[in-house]
Amino acid sequence: MNTSIVVSKSVFDIRPFSKKTSKCKLTKKVVTLDLDQWCKLMCANNFNTIIENLHTRSKRVNIADNFFYSVNVNQSTIVLYSNDNYITLSHIDFHRLKKLQHCIDLYIVENRKKLESYKKRLIQLMR
C-alpha cells in the first residue's frame, strides 16, 4: 500500500496593521490515500472512534500498515500519518471528507457495472 505525497509550496502576502508587507512561505503536504486506505479511514467504526477520541488526546492509532492517526484535543485536530508524512485536518474538515464517501461509493458501483459490461462484451467478441 504505497501512499504518494504531494508537497506544494505557496507564498502569501501578509499585511499587518502597520501596512508593511512581509512574505510568508507555507509548505502544504497533501496525502493521497489509495482506495483501500480511504475505506479503512472512513468506515463507520474508524470514523466514530476518531470522533469520540476528539474529547481525549490520542497517541498514534494504527488504521492500516504505515497509516495512523492521532488527535489533538486542544485544537480539535486530527493528524493523519503515512510513512512519517502527515496532514492535519480539523474535525470540520474530517466531517466534510465523510460526506464524500457516498460519492465515492457511487463511483465504485458505476465502475463495477462498466467492468461487468466490458467483460460480457469481451466474452461475446471472443466467441
mmCIF file of N, CA and C in Angstrom:
data_model
loop_
_atom_site.group_PDB
_atom_site.id
_atom_site.type_symbol
_atom_site.label_atom_id
_atom_site.label_comp_id
_atom_site.label_asym_id
_atom_site.label_seq_id
_atom_site.Cartn_x
_atom_site.Cartn_y
_atom_site.Cartn_z
ATOM 1 N N MET A 1 0.831 -1.170 0.000
ATOM 2 C CA MET A 1 0.000 0.000 0.000
ATOM 3 C C MET A 1 0.882 1.242 0.000
ATOM 4 N N ASN A 2 1.226 1.759 -1.153
ATOM 5 C CA ASN A 2 2.046 2.950 -1.227
ATOM 6 C C ASN A 2 1.153 4.177 -1.232
ATOM 7 N N THR A 3 1.590 5.196 -0.514
ATOM 8 C CA THR A 3 0.846 6.438 -0.487
ATOM 9 C C THR A 3 1.714 7.506 -1.110
ATOM 10 N N SER A 4 1.197 8.217 -2.078
ATOM 11 C CA SER A 4 2.008 9.254 -2.686
ATOM 12 C C SER A 4 1.809 10.555 -1.929
ATOM 13 N N ILE A 5 2.881 11.286 -1.759
ATOM 14 C CA ILE A 5 2.835 12.551 -1.037
ATOM 15 C C ILE A 5 3.129 13.669 -2.025
ATOM 16 N N VAL A 6 2.256 14.654 -2.060
ATOM 17 C CA VAL A 6 2.479 15.806 -2.918
ATOM 18 C C VAL A 6 2.770 16.984 -2.011
ATOM 19 N N VAL A 7 3.910 17.622 -2.213
ATOM 20 C CA VAL A 7 4.251 18.785 -1.392
ATOM 21 C C VAL A 7 4.212 20.003 -2.291
ATOM 22 N N SER A 8 3.375 20.956 -1.944
ATOM 23 C CA SER A 8 3.292 22.167 -2.751
ATOM 24 C C SER A 8 3.698 23.356 -1.898
ATOM 25 N N LYS A 9 4.417 24.294 -2.493
ATOM 26 C CA LYS A 9 4.856 25.477 -1.753
ATOM 27 C C LYS A 9 4.116 26.690 -2.291
ATOM 28 N N SER A 10 3.637 27.519 -1.397
ATOM 29 C CA SER A 10 2.922 28.726 -1.795
ATOM 30 C C SER A 10 3.495 29.902 -1.030
ATOM 31 N N VAL A 11 3.431 31.073 -1.620
ATOM 32 C CA VAL A 11 3.892 32.282 -0.941
ATOM 33 C C VAL A 11 2.695 33.204 -0.781
ATOM 34 N N PHE A 12 2.447 33.661 0.442
ATOM 35 C CA PHE A 12 1.325 34.539 0.722
ATOM 36 C C PHE A 12 1.838 35.881 1.222
ATOM 37 N N ASP A 13 1.151 36.946 0.837
ATOM 38 C CA ASP A 13 1.470 38.265 1.384
ATOM 39 C C ASP A 13 0.677 38.460 2.664
ATOM 40 N N ILE A 14 1.375 38.871 3.721
ATOM 41 C CA ILE A 14 0.711 39.150 4.992
ATOM 42 C C ILE A 14 0.827 40.651 5.234
ATOM 43 N N ARG A 15 -0.302 41.313 5.438
ATOM 44 C CA ARG A 15 -0.272 42.755 5.668
ATOM 45 C C ARG A 15 -0.769 43.053 7.076
ATOM 46 N N PRO A 16 0.145 43.298 7.984
ATOM 47 C CA PRO A 16 -0.261 43.624 9.354
ATOM 48 C C PRO A 16 -0.838 45.041 9.425
ATOM 49 N N PHE A 17 -1.259 45.456 10.620
ATOM 50 C CA PHE A 17 -1.879 46.763 10.793
ATOM 51 C C PHE A 17 -0.951 47.900 10.392
ATOM 52 N N SER A 18 0.348 47.699 10.535
ATOM 53 C CA SER A 18 1.305 48.752 10.186
ATOM 54 C C SER A 18 1.448 48.913 8.669
ATOM 55 N N LYS A 19 0.735 48.084 7.918
ATOM 56 C CA LYS A 19 0.686 48.109 6.453
ATOM 57 C C LYS A 19 2.014 47.779 5.792
ATOM 58 N N LYS A 20 2.945 47.248 6.535
ATOM 59 C CA LYS A 20 4.164 46.744 5.917
ATOM 60 C C LYS A 20 3.856 45.337 5.425
ATOM 61 N N THR A 21 4.414 44.987 4.298
ATOM 62 C CA THR A 21 4.144 43.668 3.742
ATOM 63 C C THR A 21 5.303 42.739 4.036
ATOM 64 N N SER A 22 4.991 41.618 4.615
ATOM 65 C CA SER A 22 6.026 40.598 4.793
ATOM 66 C C SER A 22 5.539 39.337 4.093
ATOM 67 N N LYS A 23 6.469 38.573 3.588
ATOM 68 C CA LYS A 23 6.088 37.355 2.869
ATOM 69 C C LYS A 23 6.248 36.151 3.768
ATOM 70 N N CYS A 24 5.301 35.260 3.669
ATOM 71 C CA CYS A 24 5.327 34.048 4.483
ATOM 72 C C CYS A 24 5.316 32.860 3.540
ATOM 73 N N LYS A 25 6.290 31.987 3.668
ATOM 74 C CA LYS A 25 6.318 30.781 2.839
ATOM 75 C C LYS A 25 5.615 29.664 3.592
ATOM 76 N N LEU A 26 4.673 29.048 2.927
ATOM 77 C CA LEU A 26 3.902 27.979 3.553
ATOM 78 C C LEU A 26 4.111 26.702 2.761
ATOM 79 N N THR A 27 4.470 25.644 3.451
ATOM 80 C CA THR A 27 4.597 24.349 2.789
ATOM 81 C C THR A 27 3.405 23.500 3.187
ATOM 82 N N LYS A 28 2.674 23.055 2.205
ATOM 83 C CA LYS A 28 1.459 22.284 2.466
ATOM 84 C C LYS A 28 1.668 20.860 1.974
ATOM 85 N N LYS A 29 1.396 19.899 2.830
ATOM 86 C CA LYS A 29 1.511 18.499 2.428
ATOM 87 C C LYS A 29 0.126 17.950 2.138
ATOM 88 N N VAL A 30 0.021 17.239 1.055
ATOM 89 C CA VAL A 30 -1.244 16.598 0.703
ATOM 90 C C VAL A 30 -1.001 15.107 0.651
ATOM 91 N N VAL A 31 -1.700 14.370 1.485
ATOM 92 C CA VAL A 31 -1.545 12.917 1.495
ATOM 93 C C VAL A 31 -2.609 12.329 0.579
ATOM 94 N N THR A 32 -2.176 11.578 -0.412
ATOM 95 C CA THR A 32 -3.117 10.926 -1.321
ATOM 96 C C THR A 32 -3.312 9.492 -0.869
ATOM 97 N N LEU A 33 -4.535 9.161 -0.473
ATOM 98 C CA LEU A 33 -4.821 7.814 0.014
ATOM 99 C C LEU A 33 -5.291 6.940 -1.137
ATOM 100 N N ASP A 34 -4.868 5.673 -1.125
ATOM 101 C CA ASP A 34 -5.441 4.755 -2.108
ATOM 102 C C ASP A 34 -6.828 4.344 -1.617
ATOM 103 N N LEU A 35 -7.562 3.654 -2.461
ATOM 104 C CA LEU A 35 -8.954 3.320 -2.146
ATOM 105 C C LEU A 35 -9.065 2.495 -0.868
ATOM 106 N N ASP A 36 -8.147 1.560 -0.686
ATOM 107 C CA ASP A 36 -8.173 0.700 0.497
ATOM 108 C C ASP A 36 -7.980 1.525 1.770
ATOM 109 N N GLN A 37 -7.018 2.445 1.744
ATOM 110 C CA GLN A 37 -6.775 3.298 2.916
ATOM 111 C C GLN A 37 -7.968 4.211 3.180
ATOM 112 N N TRP A 38 -8.532 4.765 2.106
ATOM 113 C CA TRP A 38 -9.695 5.643 2.268
ATOM 114 C C TRP A 38 -10.843 4.894 2.943
ATOM 115 N N CYS A 39 -11.125 3.683 2.455
ATOM 116 C CA CYS A 39 -12.242 2.903 3.009
ATOM 117 C C CYS A 39 -11.989 2.538 4.466
ATOM 118 N N LYS A 40 -10.730 2.225 4.807
ATOM 119 C CA LYS A 40 -10.418 1.910 6.204
ATOM 120 C C LYS A 40 -10.554 3.141 7.088
ATOM 121 N N LEU A 41 -10.117 4.298 6.568
ATOM 122 C CA LEU A 41 -10.207 5.536 7.343
ATOM 123 C C LEU A 41 -11.658 5.943 7.557
ATOM 124 N N MET A 42 -12.468 5.848 6.511
ATOM 125 C CA MET A 42 -13.820 6.374 6.559
ATOM 126 C C MET A 42 -14.894 5.356 6.910
ATOM 127 N N CYS A 43 -14.513 4.105 7.184
ATOM 128 C CA CYS A 43 -15.542 3.141 7.585
ATOM 129 C C CYS A 43 -16.172 3.631 8.890
ATOM 130 N N ALA A 44 -17.413 3.267 9.117
ATOM 131 C CA ALA A 44 -18.177 3.802 10.251
ATOM 132 C C ALA A 44 -17.456 3.619 11.580
ATOM 133 N N ASN A 45 -16.864 2.438 11.809
ATOM 134 C CA ASN A 45 -16.189 2.183 13.086
ATOM 135 C C ASN A 45 -15.021 3.131 13.313
ATOM 136 N N ASN A 46 -14.151 3.259 12.300
ATOM 137 C CA ASN A 46 -12.998 4.155 12.435
ATOM 138 C C ASN A 46 -13.437 5.592 12.607
ATOM 139 N N PHE A 47 -14.372 6.024 11.755
ATOM 140 C CA PHE A 47 -14.831 7.406 11.803
ATOM 141 C C PHE A 47 -15.377 7.741 13.191
ATOM 142 N N ASN A 48 -16.245 6.874 13.709
ATOM 143 C CA ASN A 48 -16.835 7.115 15.032
ATOM 144 C C ASN A 48 -15.782 7.103 16.133
ATOM 145 N N THR A 49 -14.812 6.179 16.035
ATOM 146 C CA THR A 49 -13.750 6.110 17.042
ATOM 147 C C THR A 49 -12.935 7.390 17.048
ATOM 148 N N ILE A 50 -12.590 7.885 15.856
ATOM 149 C CA ILE A 50 -11.794 9.116 15.766
ATOM 150 C C ILE A 50 -12.577 10.287 16.347
ATOM 151 N N ILE A 51 -13.856 10.395 16.008
ATOM 152 C CA ILE A 51 -14.686 11.489 16.523
ATOM 153 C C ILE A 51 -14.812 11.399 18.044
ATOM 154 N N GLU A 52 -14.996 10.190 18.573
ATOM 155 C CA GLU A 52 -15.079 10.022 20.028
ATOM 156 C C GLU A 52 -13.764 10.407 20.699
ATOM 157 N N ASN A 53 -12.642 10.151 20.026
ATOM 158 C CA ASN A 53 -11.330 10.493 20.580
ATOM 159 C C ASN A 53 -11.063 11.991 20.593
ATOM 160 N N LEU A 54 -11.917 12.785 19.939
ATOM 161 C CA LEU A 54 -11.715 14.235 19.956
ATOM 162 C C LEU A 54 -11.796 14.797 21.368
ATOM 163 N N HIS A 55 -12.419 14.043 22.275
ATOM 164 C CA HIS A 55 -12.541 14.508 23.660
ATOM 165 C C HIS A 55 -11.355 14.069 24.503
ATOM 166 N N THR A 56 -10.536 13.177 23.982
ATOM 167 C CA THR A 56 -9.356 12.704 24.718
ATOM 168 C C THR A 56 -8.164 12.699 23.777
ATOM 169 N N ARG A 57 -7.034 13.102 24.289
ATOM 170 C CA ARG A 57 -5.824 13.100 23.455
ATOM 171 C C ARG A 57 -5.457 11.660 23.121
ATOM 172 N N SER A 58 -5.229 11.383 21.850
ATOM 173 C CA SER A 58 -4.834 10.023 21.488
ATOM 174 C C SER A 58 -3.447 10.042 20.872
ATOM 175 N N LYS A 59 -2.659 9.042 21.226
ATOM 176 C CA LYS A 59 -1.368 8.879 20.563
ATOM 177 C C LYS A 59 -1.644 8.250 19.214
ATOM 178 N N ARG A 60 -0.616 7.989 18.459
ATOM 179 C CA ARG A 60 -0.825 7.409 17.126
ATOM 180 C C ARG A 60 -1.594 6.098 17.212
ATOM 181 N N VAL A 61 -2.686 6.043 16.485
ATOM 182 C CA VAL A 61 -3.524 4.847 16.442
ATOM 183 C C VAL A 61 -3.415 4.257 15.041
ATOM 184 N N ASN A 62 -3.113 2.974 14.970
ATOM 185 C CA ASN A 62 -2.909 2.309 13.688
ATOM 186 C C ASN A 62 -4.242 2.063 12.978
ATOM 187 N N ILE A 63 -4.338 2.511 11.719
ATOM 188 C CA ILE A 63 -5.521 2.233 10.902
ATOM 189 C C ILE A 63 -5.207 1.102 9.932
ATOM 190 N N ALA A 64 -4.046 1.184 9.292
ATOM 191 C CA ALA A 64 -3.599 0.156 8.343
ATOM 192 C C ALA A 64 -2.074 0.167 8.364
ATOM 193 N N ASP A 65 -1.449 -0.664 7.553
ATOM 194 C CA ASP A 65 0.013 -0.688 7.505
ATOM 195 C C ASP A 65 0.547 0.708 7.186
ATOM 196 N N ASN A 66 1.442 1.200 8.034
ATOM 197 C CA ASN A 66 2.068 2.520 7.845
ATOM 198 C C ASN A 66 1.054 3.653 7.703
ATOM 199 N N PHE A 67 -0.088 3.519 8.353
ATOM 200 C CA PHE A 67 -1.127 4.537 8.253
ATOM 201 C C PHE A 67 -1.751 4.704 9.635
ATOM 202 N N PHE A 68 -1.605 5.893 10.229
ATOM 203 C CA PHE A 68 -2.021 6.141 11.611
ATOM 204 C C PHE A 68 -2.795 7.452 11.691
ATOM 205 N N TYR A 69 -3.444 7.660 12.826
ATOM 206 C CA TYR A 69 -3.995 8.985 13.110
ATOM 207 C C TYR A 69 -3.741 9.304 14.572
ATOM 208 N N SER A 70 -3.740 10.583 14.901
ATOM 209 C CA SER A 70 -3.723 11.000 16.301
ATOM 210 C C SER A 70 -4.631 12.221 16.419
ATOM 211 N N VAL A 71 -5.040 12.518 17.645
ATOM 212 C CA VAL A 71 -5.971 13.617 17.877
ATOM 213 C C VAL A 71 -5.345 14.618 18.830
ATOM 214 N N ASN A 72 -5.448 15.901 18.497
ATOM 215 C CA ASN A 72 -5.032 16.974 19.395
ATOM 216 C C ASN A 72 -6.303 17.605 19.958
ATOM 217 N N VAL A 73 -6.535 17.379 21.238
ATOM 218 C CA VAL A 73 -7.796 17.807 21.861
ATOM 219 C C VAL A 73 -7.927 19.318 21.880
ATOM 220 N N ASN A 74 -6.845 20.018 22.242
ATOM 221 C CA ASN A 74 -6.919 21.470 22.408
ATOM 222 C C ASN A 74 -7.345 22.178 21.128
ATOM 223 N N GLN A 75 -6.893 21.667 19.990
ATOM 224 C CA GLN A 75 -7.215 22.328 18.728
ATOM 225 C C GLN A 75 -8.293 21.588 17.941
ATOM 226 N N SER A 76 -8.803 20.492 18.473
ATOM 227 C CA SER A 76 -9.783 19.651 17.761
ATOM 228 C C SER A 76 -9.288 19.299 16.368
ATOM 229 N N THR A 77 -8.036 18.859 16.308
ATOM 230 C CA THR A 77 -7.476 18.484 15.013
ATOM 231 C C THR A 77 -7.148 17.007 14.978
ATOM 232 N N ILE A 78 -7.211 16.457 13.788
ATOM 233 C CA ILE A 78 -6.871 15.059 13.549
ATOM 234 C C ILE A 78 -5.660 15.064 12.632
ATOM 235 N N VAL A 79 -4.610 14.357 13.009
ATOM 236 C CA VAL A 79 -3.413 14.287 12.179
ATOM 237 C C VAL A 79 -3.320 12.890 11.592
ATOM 238 N N LEU A 80 -3.273 12.820 10.264
ATOM 239 C CA LEU A 80 -3.088 11.542 9.585
ATOM 240 C C LEU A 80 -1.612 11.382 9.271
ATOM 241 N N TYR A 81 -1.049 10.240 9.627
ATOM 242 C CA TYR A 81 0.359 9.951 9.358
ATOM 243 C C TYR A 81 0.436 8.806 8.358
ATOM 244 N N SER A 82 1.259 8.984 7.368
ATOM 245 C CA SER A 82 1.501 7.911 6.415
ATOM 246 C C SER A 82 2.989 7.865 6.139
ATOM 247 N N ASN A 83 3.652 6.808 6.622
ATOM 248 C CA ASN A 83 5.107 6.685 6.471
ATOM 249 C C ASN A 83 5.827 7.950 6.945
ATOM 250 N N ASP A 84 5.419 8.465 8.102
ATOM 251 C CA ASP A 84 6.017 9.650 8.729
ATOM 252 C C ASP A 84 5.763 10.953 7.980
ATOM 253 N N ASN A 85 4.969 10.924 6.934
ATOM 254 C CA ASN A 85 4.462 12.156 6.346
ATOM 255 C C ASN A 85 3.081 12.352 6.959
ATOM 256 N N TYR A 86 2.609 13.574 6.991
ATOM 257 C CA TYR A 86 1.351 13.782 7.708
ATOM 258 C C TYR A 86 0.554 14.921 7.096
ATOM 259 N N ILE A 87 -0.723 14.922 7.430
ATOM 260 C CA ILE A 87 -1.597 16.033 7.083
ATOM 261 C C ILE A 87 -2.498 16.274 8.288
ATOM 262 N N THR A 88 -2.732 17.536 8.605
ATOM 263 C CA THR A 88 -3.572 17.885 9.746
ATOM 264 C C THR A 88 -4.940 18.343 9.250
ATOM 265 N N LEU A 89 -5.976 17.757 9.814
ATOM 266 C CA LEU A 89 -7.351 18.120 9.465
ATOM 267 C C LEU A 89 -8.052 18.633 10.710
ATOM 268 N N SER A 90 -8.940 19.591 10.537
ATOM 269 C CA SER A 90 -9.815 19.934 11.655
ATOM 270 C C SER A 90 -10.944 18.911 11.667
ATOM 271 N N HIS A 91 -11.664 18.837 12.779
ATOM 272 C CA HIS A 91 -12.760 17.870 12.819
ATOM 273 C C HIS A 91 -13.839 18.252 11.809
ATOM 274 N N ILE A 92 -13.930 19.561 11.466
ATOM 275 C CA ILE A 92 -14.898 20.005 10.456
ATOM 276 C C ILE A 92 -14.496 19.465 9.087
ATOM 277 N N ASP A 93 -13.189 19.555 8.772
ATOM 278 C CA ASP A 93 -12.692 19.000 7.504
ATOM 279 C C ASP A 93 -12.968 17.499 7.436
ATOM 280 N N PHE A 94 -12.791 16.853 8.581
ATOM 281 C CA PHE A 94 -12.987 15.408 8.638
ATOM 282 C C PHE A 94 -14.443 15.054 8.322
ATOM 283 N N HIS A 95 -15.371 15.841 8.867
ATOM 284 C CA HIS A 95 -16.796 15.620 8.568
ATOM 285 C C HIS A 95 -17.085 15.884 7.090
ATOM 286 N N ARG A 96 -16.418 16.880 6.516
ATOM 287 C CA ARG A 96 -16.605 17.167 5.084
ATOM 288 C C ARG A 96 -16.113 15.997 4.240
ATOM 289 N N LEU A 97 -14.986 15.420 4.649
ATOM 290 C CA LEU A 97 -14.474 14.249 3.933
ATOM 291 C C LEU A 97 -15.479 13.107 3.983
ATOM 292 N N LYS A 98 -16.112 12.939 5.143
ATOM 293 C CA LYS A 98 -17.087 11.858 5.301
ATOM 294 C C LYS A 98 -18.227 12.002 4.294
ATOM 295 N N LYS A 99 -18.590 13.247 3.975
ATOM 296 C CA LYS A 99 -19.666 13.478 3.008
ATOM 297 C C LYS A 99 -19.290 12.986 1.615
ATOM 298 N N LEU A 100 -17.992 12.880 1.346
ATOM 299 C CA LEU A 100 -17.543 12.376 0.043
ATOM 300 C C LEU A 100 -17.752 10.873 -0.101
ATOM 301 N N GLN A 101 -17.914 10.191 1.024
ATOM 302 C CA GLN A 101 -17.997 8.728 0.987
ATOM 303 C C GLN A 101 -19.108 8.249 0.056
ATOM 304 N N HIS A 102 -20.259 8.902 0.107
ATOM 305 C CA HIS A 102 -21.389 8.498 -0.735
ATOM 306 C C HIS A 102 -21.031 8.625 -2.218
ATOM 307 N N CYS A 103 -20.370 9.731 -2.579
ATOM 308 C CA CYS A 103 -19.960 9.940 -3.980
ATOM 309 C C CYS A 103 -18.973 8.868 -4.411
ATOM 310 N N ILE A 104 -18.048 8.538 -3.531
ATOM 311 C CA ILE A 104 -17.044 7.519 -3.853
ATOM 312 C C ILE A 104 -17.712 6.157 -4.007
ATOM 313 N N ASP A 105 -18.655 5.840 -3.122
ATOM 314 C CA ASP A 105 -19.386 4.571 -3.233
ATOM 315 C C ASP A 105 -20.116 4.475 -4.573
ATOM 316 N N LEU A 106 -20.773 5.565 -4.975
ATOM 317 C CA LEU A 106 -21.482 5.580 -6.261
ATOM 318 C C LEU A 106 -20.507 5.401 -7.425
ATOM 319 N N TYR A 107 -19.345 6.039 -7.315
ATOM 320 C CA TYR A 107 -18.319 5.936 -8.358
ATOM 321 C C TYR A 107 -17.828 4.494 -8.493
ATOM 322 N N ILE A 108 -17.619 3.844 -7.352
ATOM 323 C CA ILE A 108 -17.158 2.448 -7.359
ATOM 324 C C ILE A 108 -18.219 1.549 -7.987
ATOM 325 N N VAL A 109 -19.481 1.737 -7.592
ATOM 326 C CA VAL A 109 -20.578 0.925 -8.140
ATOM 327 C C VAL A 109 -20.671 1.121 -9.654
ATOM 328 N N GLU A 110 -20.577 2.370 -10.089
ATOM 329 C CA GLU A 110 -20.669 2.669 -11.522
ATOM 330 C C GLU A 110 -19.529 1.993 -12.291
ATOM 331 N N ASN A 111 -18.326 2.055 -11.751
ATOM 332 C CA ASN A 111 -17.182 1.436 -12.429
ATOM 333 C C ASN A 111 -17.268 -0.088 -12.421
ATOM 334 N N ARG A 112 -17.827 -0.664 -11.371
ATOM 335 C CA ARG A 112 -18.017 -2.122 -11.350
ATOM 336 C C ARG A 112 -19.000 -2.546 -12.433
ATOM 337 N N LYS A 113 -20.064 -1.760 -12.601
ATOM 338 C CA LYS A 113 -21.043 -2.061 -13.651
ATOM 339 C C LYS A 113 -20.390 -1.980 -15.025
ATOM 340 N N LYS A 114 -19.557 -0.950 -15.224
ATOM 341 C CA LYS A 114 -18.856 -0.814 -16.504
ATOM 342 C C LYS A 114 -17.934 -1.998 -16.735
ATOM 343 N N LEU A 115 -17.238 -2.413 -15.682
ATOM 344 C CA LEU A 115 -16.311 -3.540 -15.801
ATOM 345 C C LEU A 115 -17.062 -4.811 -16.195
ATOM 346 N N GLU A 116 -18.204 -5.062 -15.545
ATOM 347 C CA GLU A 116 -19.014 -6.236 -15.886
ATOM 348 C C GLU A 116 -19.488 -6.162 -17.332
ATOM 349 N N SER A 117 -19.884 -4.971 -17.752
ATOM 350 C CA SER A 117 -20.328 -4.781 -19.130
ATOM 351 C C SER A 117 -19.186 -5.063 -20.107
ATOM 352 N N TYR A 118 -17.983 -4.576 -19.792
ATOM 353 C CA TYR A 118 -16.814 -4.824 -20.646
ATOM 354 C C TYR A 118 -16.474 -6.311 -20.708
ATOM 355 N N LYS A 119 -16.591 -6.983 -19.563
ATOM 356 C CA LYS A 119 -16.304 -8.427 -19.533
ATOM 357 C C LYS A 119 -17.281 -9.188 -20.422
ATOM 358 N N LYS A 120 -18.578 -8.854 -20.317
ATOM 359 C CA LYS A 120 -19.593 -9.511 -21.147
ATOM 360 C C LYS A 120 -19.320 -9.257 -22.624
ATOM 361 N N ARG A 121 -18.981 -8.036 -22.947
ATOM 362 C CA ARG A 121 -18.684 -7.672 -24.338
ATOM 363 C C ARG A 121 -17.464 -8.440 -24.840
ATOM 364 N N LEU A 122 -16.439 -8.542 -24.013
ATOM 365 C CA LEU A 122 -15.222 -9.265 -24.381
ATOM 366 C C LEU A 122 -15.517 -10.743 -24.621
ATOM 367 N N ILE A 123 -16.334 -11.330 -23.746
ATOM 368 C CA ILE A 123 -16.712 -12.747 -23.903
ATOM 369 C C ILE A 123 -17.464 -12.942 -25.216
ATOM 370 N N GLN A 124 -18.367 -12.017 -25.544
ATOM 371 C CA GLN A 124 -19.112 -12.112 -26.806
ATOM 372 C C GLN A 124 -18.176 -12.010 -28.007
ATOM 373 N N LEU A 125 -17.203 -11.129 -27.931
ATOM 374 C CA LEU A 125 -16.255 -10.953 -29.035
ATOM 375 C C LEU A 125 -15.349 -12.167 -29.217
ATOM 376 N N MET A 126 -15.058 -12.850 -28.114
ATOM 377 C CA MET A 126 -14.154 -14.000 -28.179
ATOM 378 C C MET A 126 -14.850 -15.246 -28.715
ATOM 379 N N ARG A 127 -16.175 -15.270 -28.735
ATOM 380 C CA ARG A 127 -16.918 -16.451 -29.212
ATOM 381 C C ARG A 127 -16.898 -16.567 -30.699
#
